[in-house]
Amino acid sequence: MKNIVITGGAGFIGSHVVRLFVNKYPEYHIINLDKLTYAGNLANLKDVENKPNYEFIRMDICDFENVYKLFQDKHIDGIIHLAAESHVDRSIKDPFTFAQTNVLGTLSLLQAAKLYWESLPKRYENKRFYHISTDEVYGALQITDPLGIESPFTTKASSEHHQAYGHEFFVETSKYNPHSPYSASKASSDHFVRAYHDTYGMPTIVTNCSNNYGPYQFPEKLIPLFINNIRHRKPLPVYGKGENVRDWLYVEDHARAIDVIFHHGHIADTYNIGGFNEWKNIDIIKVLIKTVDRLLGRPEGADLDLITYVTDRPGHDARYAIDSRKLQDELGWEPSLQFEEGIEKTVQWYLHNQEWMDYITSGEYERYYEDMYSKR
Ligand code: NAD
Ligand code: TYD
């Protein structure tokens, strides 16, 4: 396999996947196909932008004609598809954009890959269409805490206890039951990907991952938003009572999983990816406050009063939790970082990269791309 398109490579997770593939596989030609929406930022890839095996192409995945032409011109062998609208709150305000990008954009990529690969003498041989999805397609689990353990109430070891006590997880066969326009659009795109395998024999793989955290995440998502707000002593808007539970995975561990699955995953299969690392929002927020305050030399807990309870997100899913034992058992992947270590690294990264954050929060980067591309 030689020519690989990674869509959404200028976004949060995509930039980590591009970095990993460009550095680890010099023999591959990695094409980062990204529209550069508000969430796409080439500053995320400064360290690899001049590598000989890396190319950036600004393109909308919905632009079928150009996507198909790119597949033909660049002889694409594989695609790792991350481009999406990814923020639940935006999907509540503007569901059409989510259907457009996440559903029709995915369909456009599938159809371009189909037409190109079916035109080759060996058709789908050694080809891959790998679609990155989310655990949110499964809906929400109940918040159960059968052992009465405070959050963080799931470590790898204790997950077995939780399962023994009926603590429920999403598994690969869990029923799809999306609640937000975001998760509904991702669910729909997952179905299209599987349909292209079942109908045309395309070699597809789908993975559903839990919440990611780490460097380069757009500061509309909980962790980078709150780190930045604590730093600037701005209010921390906690939705509802802050009791919703998410299962957090360090983004580089997700990128490693994508590498393993792209190369060794079974065609037409689904893998769930998660950290066995559940936290109530309010507990994670307290850890963030404590960590930022310590690293900035402020008295411990100085910023607890920034916590501001606000109106809950409509349809706010109570709990997500992934059982990733299939991936661990079949392909040997497991999360490498303990949460404490990951959160420390993450907070340090945002505090040391204030320029990156300011570039985004000032809106300067969007203006820069508009100027750069409007001149072409
Ligand atoms: P992100 O919002 O940070 O980045 C999305 C990227 O896609 C941006 O670079 C953007 O410019 C690009 N993009 C958007 N619309 C496009 C279009 N029409 N054409 C081309 N490019 C376009 O997203 P992320 O958090 O990195 O998520 C990446 C993928 O992983 C998404 O598919 C998301 O559903 C999935 N996922 C995310 C998480 C998470 O916690 N962030 C968890 C599980 C799965
Ligand atoms: P988010 O990072 O948006 O990811 P997702 O909705 O995909 O899980 O939010 C994580 C959790 O934090 C979610 O339960 C909503 C909550 N949240 C807040 O309480 N306040 C906020 O300002 C944000 C952005 C999220």
Tab-separated table of C-alpha atoms and ligand atoms in Angstrom:
chain	number	residue	atom	x	y	z
A	1	MET	CA	0.000	0.000	0.000
A	2	LYS	CA	1.518	3.297	-1.054
A	3	ASN	CA	-0.792	6.274	-1.544
A	4	ILE	CA	-2.972	6.991	1.441
A	5	VAL	CA	-5.511	9.746	1.890
A	6	ILE	CA	-6.180	10.886	5.443
A	7	THR	CA	-9.246	13.135	5.496
A	8	GLY	CA	-9.578	15.727	8.249
A	9	GLY	CA	-5.817	15.621	8.835
A	10	ALA	CA	-5.725	19.272	9.885
A	11	GLY	CA	-8.120	18.623	12.757
A	12	PHE	CA	-7.445	17.317	16.240
A	13	ILE	CA	-7.263	13.525	15.874
A	14	GLY	CA	-6.406	13.654	12.168
A	15	SER	CA	-3.250	15.678	12.817
A	16	HIS	CA	-1.994	13.015	15.245
A	17	VAL	CA	-2.765	10.281	12.710
A	18	VAL	CA	-0.974	12.194	9.913
A	19	ARG	CA	2.055	12.781	12.163
A	20	LEU	CA	2.239	9.112	13.148
A	21	PHE	CA	1.926	7.829	9.563
A	22	VAL	CA	4.312	10.386	8.007
A	23	ASN	CA	7.012	9.634	10.584
A	24	LYS	CA	6.510	5.890	10.837
A	25	TYR	CA	6.023	5.044	7.150
A	26	PRO	CA	8.461	7.005	4.957
A	27	GLU	CA	7.593	4.612	2.103
A	28	TYR	CA	3.963	5.807	2.084
A	29	HIS	CA	2.752	8.942	0.349
A	30	ILE	CA	0.405	10.549	2.850
A	31	ILE	CA	-2.144	12.984	1.438
A	32	ASN	CA	-3.928	15.127	3.980
A	33	LEU	CA	-7.264	16.073	2.401
A	34	ASP	CA	-8.956	18.780	4.421
A	35	LYS	CA	-11.351	21.611	3.697
A	36	LEU	CA	-9.918	23.727	6.539
A	37	THR	CA	-13.197	24.533	8.206
A	38	TYR	CA	-13.063	26.491	11.464
A	39	ALA	CA	-11.728	23.250	13.053
A	40	GLY	CA	-8.904	22.643	10.572
A	41	ASN	CA	-5.589	24.259	11.375
A	42	LEU	CA	-2.348	23.561	9.509
A	43	ALA	CA	-0.417	24.844	12.517
A	44	ASN	CA	-1.223	21.420	14.001
A	45	LEU	CA	1.200	19.881	11.490
A	46	LYS	CA	4.137	22.312	11.439
A	47	ASP	CA	6.604	19.559	12.361
A	48	VAL	CA	5.758	17.348	9.356
A	49	GLU	CA	4.728	19.847	6.679
A	50	ASN	CA	8.079	19.691	4.856
A	51	LYS	CA	8.518	15.920	4.931
A	52	PRO	CA	8.907	14.436	1.431
A	53	ASN	CA	6.172	11.833	1.945
A	54	TYR	CA	3.553	14.407	3.027
A	55	GLU	CA	1.203	16.458	0.876
A	56	PHE	CA	-1.657	18.736	1.849
A	57	ILE	CA	-4.627	19.217	-0.448
A	58	ARG	CA	-7.390	21.621	0.440
A	59	MET	CA	-10.606	19.983	-0.698
A	60	ASP	CA	-14.169	19.489	0.479
A	61	ILE	CA	-15.015	15.779	0.824
A	62	CYS	CA	-18.476	16.639	-0.539
A	63	ASP	CA	-16.934	17.770	-3.843
A	64	PHE	CA	-17.382	14.399	-5.537
A	65	GLU	CA	-15.929	15.352	-8.950
A	66	ASN	CA	-12.647	16.551	-7.483
A	67	VAL	CA	-12.419	13.752	-4.936
A	68	TYR	CA	-12.869	11.181	-7.713
A	69	LYS	CA	-10.246	12.946	-9.851
A	70	LEU	CA	-7.843	12.931	-6.920
A	71	PHE	CA	-8.318	9.181	-6.465
A	72	GLN	CA	-7.482	8.656	-10.155
A	73	ASP	CA	-4.584	11.121	-10.351
A	74	LYS	CA	-2.896	10.004	-7.137
A	75	HIS	CA	-3.653	6.272	-7.472
A	76	ILE	CA	-5.121	6.073	-4.005
A	77	ASP	CA	-4.738	2.705	-2.269
A	78	GLY	CA	-6.214	3.461	1.099
A	79	ILE	CA	-8.258	6.027	2.921
A	80	ILE	CA	-8.477	6.824	6.615
A	81	HIS	CA	-11.548	8.996	6.916
A	82	LEU	CA	-11.708	11.411	9.840
A	83	ALA	CA	-13.090	14.588	8.230
A	84	ALA	CA	-16.328	15.536	9.949
A	85	GLU	CA	-18.238	18.145	11.794
A	86	SER	CA	-17.526	16.938	15.310
A	87	HIS	CA	-19.077	19.167	17.964
A	88	VAL	CA	-22.429	18.159	19.488
A	89	ASP	CA	-23.367	21.725	20.491
A	90	ARG	CA	-22.891	22.993	16.935
A	91	SER	CA	-24.974	20.082	15.607
A	92	ILE	CA	-27.864	21.171	17.811
A	93	LYS	CA	-27.745	24.643	16.247
A	94	ASP	CA	-26.983	23.633	12.651
A	95	PRO	CA	-27.904	20.007	11.868
A	96	PHE	CA	-27.860	20.503	8.076
A	97	THR	CA	-24.112	21.046	7.971
A	98	PHE	CA	-23.657	17.806	9.896
A	99	ALA	CA	-25.812	15.818	7.471
A	100	GLN	CA	-24.007	17.434	4.546
A	101	THR	CA	-20.432	16.776	5.683
A	102	ASN	CA	-20.790	13.623	7.735
A	103	VAL	CA	-23.326	11.742	5.612
A	104	LEU	CA	-23.018	13.107	2.066
A	105	GLY	CA	-19.278	13.742	2.419
A	106	THR	CA	-18.697	10.140	3.451
A	107	LEU	CA	-20.884	8.944	0.587
A	108	SER	CA	-18.897	11.046	-1.865
A	109	LEU	CA	-15.642	9.430	-0.679
A	110	LEU	CA	-17.150	5.941	-0.829
A	111	GLN	CA	-18.423	6.449	-4.359
A	112	ALA	CA	-15.120	7.955	-5.565
A	113	ALA	CA	-13.199	5.008	-4.072
A	114	LYS	CA	-15.659	2.529	-5.563
A	115	LEU	CA	-15.465	3.959	-9.096
A	116	TYR	CA	-11.680	4.205	-9.014
A	117	TRP	CA	-10.978	0.815	-7.434
A	118	GLU	CA	-13.490	-0.999	-9.639
A	119	SER	CA	-11.709	0.409	-12.699
A	120	LEU	CA	-8.459	-1.353	-11.728
A	121	PRO	CA	-7.605	-4.871	-12.985
A	122	LYS	CA	-7.291	-6.138	-9.396
A	123	ARG	CA	-10.225	-4.049	-8.203
A	124	TYR	CA	-10.374	-4.030	-4.389
A	125	GLU	CA	-7.257	-6.146	-3.791
A	126	ASN	CA	-5.012	-4.556	-1.125
A	127	LYS	CA	-7.313	-1.573	-0.798
A	128	ARG	CA	-8.813	-0.194	2.437
A	129	PHE	CA	-11.579	2.230	3.313
A	130	TYR	CA	-11.237	2.888	7.030
A	131	HIS	CA	-13.974	5.026	8.589
A	132	ILE	CA	-13.407	6.652	11.988
A	133	SER	CA	-16.543	6.950	14.072
A	134	THR	CA	-17.652	7.582	17.604
A	135	ASP	CA	-19.159	5.689	20.537
A	136	GLU	CA	-21.957	8.304	20.535
A	137	VAL	CA	-23.776	6.295	17.812
A	138	TYR	CA	-24.744	3.782	20.511
A	139	GLY	CA	-26.699	6.372	22.486
A	140	ALA	CA	-26.353	6.649	26.233
A	141	LEU	CA	-25.786	4.253	29.102
A	142	GLN	CA	-27.179	4.643	32.576
A	143	ILE	CA	-24.940	6.024	35.264
A	144	THR	CA	-24.551	3.046	37.535
A	145	ASP	CA	-21.993	2.888	40.257
A	146	PRO	CA	-22.639	-0.536	41.716
A	147	LEU	CA	-19.511	-0.670	43.827
A	148	GLY	CA	-20.017	2.800	45.214
A	149	ILE	CA	-16.605	3.853	43.934
A	150	GLU	CA	-16.046	7.543	43.403
A	151	SER	CA	-15.047	8.734	39.971
A	152	PRO	CA	-12.651	7.884	38.415
A	153	PHE	CA	-14.555	4.684	38.972
A	154	THR	CA	-13.172	2.591	36.191
A	155	THR	CA	-9.621	1.538	35.751
A	156	LYS	CA	-8.608	-1.360	33.556
A	157	ALA	CA	-8.483	-3.649	36.567
A	158	SER	CA	-11.778	-2.562	38.011
A	159	SER	CA	-13.607	-2.822	34.689
A	160	GLU	CA	-13.870	-6.560	35.289
A	161	HIS	CA	-15.493	-5.892	38.636
A	162	HIS	CA	-17.910	-3.492	37.042
A	163	GLN	CA	-18.822	-6.012	34.393
A	164	ALA	CA	-19.309	-8.674	37.033
A	165	TYR	CA	-21.692	-6.300	38.808
A	166	GLY	CA	-23.665	-5.529	35.674
A	167	HIS	CA	-22.021	-2.195	34.877
A	168	GLU	CA	-22.906	-1.834	31.210
A	169	PHE	CA	-20.520	-0.979	28.370
A	170	PHE	CA	-20.892	-0.372	24.637
A	171	VAL	CA	-19.712	-3.412	22.697
A	172	GLU	CA	-19.395	-3.820	18.927
A	173	THR	CA	-22.833	-5.421	18.738
A	174	SER	CA	-24.630	-2.766	20.789
A	175	LYS	CA	-27.703	-1.360	19.078
A	176	TYR	CA	-27.341	2.004	17.340
A	177	ASN	CA	-29.430	4.577	19.187
A	178	PRO	CA	-28.068	8.073	18.468
A	179	HIS	CA	-29.620	11.096	20.192
A	180	SER	CA	-27.882	14.216	18.876
A	181	PRO	CA	-27.794	15.423	15.271
A	182	TYR	CA	-24.022	14.821	15.442
A	183	SER	CA	-24.332	11.186	16.520
A	184	ALA	CA	-27.255	10.617	14.120
A	185	SER	CA	-25.106	11.851	11.226
A	186	LYS	CA	-22.169	9.662	12.286
A	187	ALA	CA	-24.487	6.648	12.657
A	188	SER	CA	-25.811	7.242	9.160
A	189	SER	CA	-22.297	7.446	7.724
A	190	ASP	CA	-21.336	4.191	9.489
A	191	HIS	CA	-24.316	2.481	7.835
A	192	PHE	CA	-23.282	3.751	4.400
A	193	VAL	CA	-19.739	2.434	4.883
A	194	ARG	CA	-21.011	-1.014	5.856
A	195	ALA	CA	-23.479	-0.943	2.946
A	196	TYR	CA	-20.583	-0.387	0.511
A	197	HIS	CA	-18.963	-3.549	1.809
A	198	ASP	CA	-22.139	-5.591	1.740
A	199	THR	CA	-23.308	-4.332	-1.661
A	200	TYR	CA	-20.112	-3.803	-3.649
A	201	GLY	CA	-17.514	-5.803	-1.699
A	202	MET	CA	-15.483	-2.736	-0.740
A	203	PRO	CA	-12.879	-3.588	1.951
A	204	THR	CA	-14.160	-1.372	4.738
A	205	ILE	CA	-13.456	-1.110	8.453
A	206	VAL	CA	-15.331	1.008	11.010
A	207	THR	CA	-14.116	1.930	14.468
A	208	ASN	CA	-16.076	3.643	17.218
A	209	CYS	CA	-14.001	5.501	19.764
A	210	SER	CA	-14.694	7.216	23.066
A	211	ASN	CA	-13.868	10.870	23.914
A	212	ASN	CA	-10.304	11.839	23.002
A	213	TYR	CA	-8.143	14.381	24.814
A	214	GLY	CA	-4.638	15.732	24.279
A	215	PRO	CA	-2.721	18.419	22.331
A	216	TYR	CA	-4.235	20.303	19.357
A	217	GLN	CA	-7.891	19.840	20.328
A	218	PHE	CA	-10.071	22.739	19.226
A	219	PRO	CA	-10.944	24.854	22.285
A	220	GLU	CA	-14.690	24.403	22.004
A	221	LYS	CA	-14.404	20.941	23.554
A	222	LEU	CA	-14.490	20.491	27.314
A	223	ILE	CA	-10.832	19.909	28.184
A	224	PRO	CA	-9.000	22.582	26.110
A	225	LEU	CA	-11.804	25.115	26.665
A	226	PHE	CA	-11.644	24.697	30.410
A	227	ILE	CA	-7.825	24.706	30.602
A	228	ASN	CA	-7.793	27.994	28.704
A	229	ASN	CA	-10.585	29.473	30.810
A	230	ILE	CA	-8.881	28.491	34.074
A	231	ARG	CA	-5.667	30.066	32.846
A	232	HIS	CA	-7.495	33.319	32.099
A	233	ARG	CA	-9.753	33.029	35.152
A	234	LYS	CA	-12.907	32.931	33.054
A	235	PRO	CA	-16.098	31.101	34.128
A	236	LEU	CA	-16.288	27.350	33.486
A	237	PRO	CA	-19.768	26.578	32.065
A	238	VAL	CA	-20.724	23.167	33.475
A	239	TYR	CA	-23.798	21.747	31.745
A	240	GLY	CA	-26.538	20.535	34.138
A	241	LYS	CA	-25.137	19.083	37.348
A	242	GLY	CA	-21.842	18.018	35.785
A	243	GLU	CA	-22.684	14.391	36.479
A	244	ASN	CA	-22.513	13.088	32.925
A	245	VAL	CA	-19.864	10.448	32.449
A	246	ARG	CA	-17.395	10.178	29.557
A	247	ASP	CA	-14.697	7.570	28.863
A	248	TRP	CA	-11.487	9.459	28.022
A	249	LEU	CA	-8.675	8.240	25.782
A	250	TYR	CA	-5.365	10.010	25.110
A	251	VAL	CA	-5.354	10.998	21.437
A	252	GLU	CA	-1.991	9.372	20.638
A	253	ASP	CA	-3.383	6.068	21.900
A	254	HIS	CA	-6.266	6.470	19.442
A	255	ALA	CA	-3.795	7.198	16.633
A	256	ARG	CA	-1.835	4.026	17.548
A	257	ALA	CA	-5.072	2.030	17.472
A	258	ILE	CA	-5.873	3.439	14.020
A	259	ASP	CA	-2.430	2.371	12.783
A	260	VAL	CA	-2.860	-1.179	14.111
A	261	ILE	CA	-6.399	-1.517	12.753
A	262	PHE	CA	-5.606	-0.002	9.344
A	263	HIS	CA	-2.840	-2.578	8.867
A	264	HIS	CA	-4.174	-5.628	10.695
A	265	GLY	CA	-7.916	-5.166	11.255
A	266	HIS	CA	-10.326	-7.594	9.646
A	267	ILE	CA	-12.195	-6.371	6.613
A	268	ALA	CA	-15.882	-5.570	7.223
A	269	ASP	CA	-15.264	-5.635	10.952
A	270	THR	CA	-15.956	-3.087	13.675
A	271	TYR	CA	-13.695	-2.325	16.625
A	272	ASN	CA	-14.558	-0.279	19.680
A	273	ILE	CA	-11.718	1.853	21.020
A	274	GLY	CA	-11.772	3.208	24.564
A	275	GLY	CA	-9.707	3.825	27.628
A	276	PHE	CA	-11.656	2.015	30.384
A	277	ASN	CA	-11.349	5.441	31.935
A	278	GLU	CA	-14.686	6.919	32.977
A	279	TRP	CA	-15.017	10.260	34.660
A	280	LYS	CA	-17.910	12.421	35.733
A	281	ASN	CA	-17.496	15.850	34.121
A	282	ILE	CA	-17.397	17.645	37.462
A	283	ASP	CA	-14.583	15.419	38.738
A	284	ILE	CA	-12.502	15.929	35.635
A	285	ILE	CA	-13.085	19.681	35.905
A	286	LYS	CA	-11.773	19.650	39.482
A	287	VAL	CA	-8.672	17.764	38.346
A	288	LEU	CA	-8.134	20.355	35.607
A	289	ILE	CA	-8.419	23.222	38.087
A	290	LYS	CA	-6.017	21.549	40.491
A	291	THR	CA	-3.480	20.787	37.760
A	292	VAL	CA	-3.565	24.233	36.100
A	293	ASP	CA	-3.337	25.988	39.479
A	294	ARG	CA	-0.361	23.838	40.533
A	295	LEU	CA	1.492	24.327	37.235
A	296	LEU	CA	0.890	28.093	37.327
A	297	GLY	CA	2.011	28.309	40.955
A	298	ARG	CA	-1.419	29.397	42.204
A	299	PRO	CA	-2.676	28.174	45.604
A	300	GLU	CA	-4.354	24.764	45.293
A	301	GLY	CA	-8.053	25.057	44.467
A	302	ALA	CA	-7.765	28.836	43.969
A	303	ASP	CA	-9.962	28.672	40.891
A	304	LEU	CA	-12.712	26.331	42.100
A	305	ASP	CA	-15.068	29.307	42.216
A	306	LEU	CA	-14.890	29.547	38.393
A	307	ILE	CA	-17.241	26.550	38.224
A	308	THR	CA	-20.549	27.888	36.907
A	309	TYR	CA	-23.520	25.568	36.500
A	310	VAL	CA	-25.461	26.449	33.342
A	311	THR	CA	-28.523	25.120	31.511
A	312	ASP	CA	-28.023	21.539	30.411
A	313	ARG	CA	-27.332	20.581	26.786
A	314	PRO	CA	-30.620	19.373	25.213
A	315	GLY	CA	-30.658	15.570	24.951
A	316	HIS	CA	-27.397	15.399	26.915
A	317	ASP	CA	-26.258	11.747	26.928
A	318	ALA	CA	-25.766	10.550	30.503
A	319	ARG	CA	-22.876	8.178	30.061
A	320	TYR	CA	-20.587	6.711	27.413
A	321	ALA	CA	-18.355	3.738	28.180
A	322	ILE	CA	-16.540	1.518	25.729
A	323	ASP	CA	-15.569	-2.091	26.131
A	324	SER	CA	-12.458	-2.344	23.940
A	325	ARG	CA	-11.532	-5.913	24.833
A	326	LYS	CA	-12.094	-7.171	21.276
A	327	LEU	CA	-9.371	-4.842	19.998
A	328	GLN	CA	-7.121	-5.720	22.912
A	329	ASP	CA	-7.620	-9.486	22.506
A	330	GLU	CA	-7.514	-9.684	18.682
A	331	LEU	CA	-4.926	-7.068	17.795
A	332	GLY	CA	-3.024	-6.555	21.045
A	333	TRP	CA	-3.692	-2.812	21.352
A	334	GLU	CA	-4.198	-1.229	24.734
A	335	PRO	CA	-4.067	2.331	26.085
A	336	SER	CA	-0.514	3.243	27.046
A	337	LEU	CA	-1.152	6.149	29.401
A	338	GLN	CA	-2.752	6.310	32.804
A	339	PHE	CA	-5.212	9.197	32.925
A	340	GLU	CA	-3.237	11.127	35.558
A	341	GLU	CA	-0.179	11.055	33.296
A	342	GLY	CA	-2.193	11.968	30.190
A	343	ILE	CA	-3.961	14.893	31.816
A	344	GLU	CA	-0.678	16.248	33.218
A	345	LYS	CA	0.914	16.093	29.736
A	346	THR	CA	-2.155	17.705	28.200
A	347	VAL	CA	-2.384	20.614	30.633
A	348	GLN	CA	1.361	21.236	30.277
A	349	TRP	CA	1.035	21.233	26.488
A	350	TYR	CA	-1.738	23.857	26.455
A	351	LEU	CA	0.077	26.038	28.979
A	352	HIS	CA	3.304	25.856	26.933
A	353	ASN	CA	1.522	26.471	23.640
A	354	GLN	CA	-0.418	29.584	24.447
A	355	GLU	CA	0.463	31.009	21.028
A	356	TRP	CA	-1.339	28.115	19.326
A	357	MET	CA	-4.358	28.791	21.529
A	358	ASP	CA	-4.308	32.565	20.945
A	359	TYR	CA	-3.980	32.046	17.183
A	360	ILE	CA	-7.292	30.161	17.311
A	361	THR	CA	-9.204	32.148	19.878
A	362	SER	CA	-8.342	35.402	18.079
A	363	GLY	CA	-9.694	33.978	14.784
A	364	GLU	CA	-6.379	34.930	13.129
A	365	TYR	CA	-5.800	31.486	11.601
A	366	GLU	CA	-9.119	31.480	9.731
A	367	ARG	CA	-8.351	34.862	8.227
A	368	TYR	CA	-4.889	33.611	7.249
A	369	TYR	CA	-6.278	30.640	5.278
A	370	GLU	CA	-8.908	32.765	3.605
A	371	ASP	CA	-6.200	35.178	2.398
A	372	MET	CA	-3.833	32.406	1.381
A	373	TYR	CA	-6.394	30.452	-0.643
A	374	SER	CA	-8.356	33.315	-2.104
A	375	LYS	CA	-5.127	34.461	-3.819
A	376	ARG	CA	-4.789	31.160	-5.716
B	1	NAD	P1	-12.113	18.110	14.439
B	1	NAD	O1	-13.391	18.853	14.423
B	1	NAD	O2	-11.006	18.549	15.328
B	1	NAD	O3	-11.499	18.063	12.956
B	1	NAD	C1	-12.283	17.808	11.830
B	1	NAD	C2	-11.445	18.078	10.593
B	1	NAD	O4	-12.257	17.766	9.438
B	1	NAD	C3	-11.013	19.544	10.446
B	1	NAD	O5	-9.655	19.608	10.072
B	1	NAD	C4	-11.919	20.079	9.346
B	1	NAD	O6	-11.328	21.132	8.589
B	1	NAD	C5	-12.142	18.834	8.503
B	1	NAD	N1	-13.379	18.912	7.718
B	1	NAD	C6	-14.614	19.220	8.176
B	1	NAD	N2	-15.489	19.228	7.151
B	1	NAD	C7	-14.783	18.884	6.037
B	1	NAD	C8	-15.140	18.708	4.670
B	1	NAD	N3	-16.396	18.899	4.249
B	1	NAD	N4	-14.187	18.337	3.797
B	1	NAD	C9	-12.902	18.152	4.219
B	1	NAD	N5	-12.515	18.323	5.494
B	1	NAD	C10	-13.446	18.685	6.395
B	1	NAD	O7	-12.532	16.596	14.715
B	1	NAD	P2	-11.793	15.481	15.608
B	1	NAD	O8	-12.182	15.664	17.014
B	1	NAD	O9	-10.370	15.396	15.236
B	1	NAD	O10	-12.549	14.173	15.077
B	1	NAD	C11	-12.088	13.491	13.926
B	1	NAD	C12	-12.983	12.305	13.659
B	1	NAD	O11	-12.996	11.429	14.765
B	1	NAD	C13	-14.449	12.682	13.398
B	1	NAD	O12	-14.934	11.858	12.368
B	1	NAD	C14	-15.138	12.386	14.712
B	1	NAD	O13	-16.491	12.034	14.500
B	1	NAD	C15	-14.325	11.205	15.210
B	1	NAD	N6	-14.259	11.040	16.679
B	1	NAD	C16	-13.880	12.095	17.474
B	1	NAD	C17	-13.779	11.907	18.854
B	1	NAD	C18	-13.317	13.017	19.769
B	1	NAD	O14	-13.321	12.847	20.990
B	1	NAD	N7	-12.868	14.148	19.252
B	1	NAD	C19	-14.081	10.659	19.410
B	1	NAD	C20	-14.463	9.615	18.558
B	1	NAD	C21	-14.547	9.821	17.199
B	2	TYD	P1	-17.510	17.648	24.640
B	2	TYD	O1	-16.053	17.915	24.829
B	2	TYD	O2	-18.321	18.617	23.850
B	2	TYD	O3	-17.623	16.174	24.036
B	2	TYD	P2	-18.961	15.232	23.826
B	2	TYD	O4	-20.166	16.063	23.930
B	2	TYD	O5	-18.749	14.719	22.442
B	2	TYD	O6	-18.863	14.177	24.874
B	2	TYD	O7	-18.175	17.543	26.065
B	2	TYD	C1	-17.736	16.602	27.033
B	2	TYD	C2	-18.695	16.660	28.203
B	2	TYD	O8	-18.558	17.938	28.841
B	2	TYD	C3	-20.147	16.549	27.794
B	2	TYD	O9	-20.845	15.794	28.788
B	2	TYD	C4	-20.641	17.989	27.785
B	2	TYD	C5	-19.799	18.638	28.855
B	2	TYD	N1	-19.496	20.066	28.631
B	2	TYD	C6	-19.779	21.018	29.618
B	2	TYD	O10	-20.290	20.686	30.712
B	2	TYD	N2	-19.478	22.327	29.376
B	2	TYD	C7	-18.932	22.737	28.199
B	2	TYD	O11	-18.674	23.958	28.022
B	2	TYD	C8	-18.608	21.757	27.201
B	2	TYD	C9	-17.996	22.160	25.888
B	2	TYD	C10	-18.915	20.429	27.469
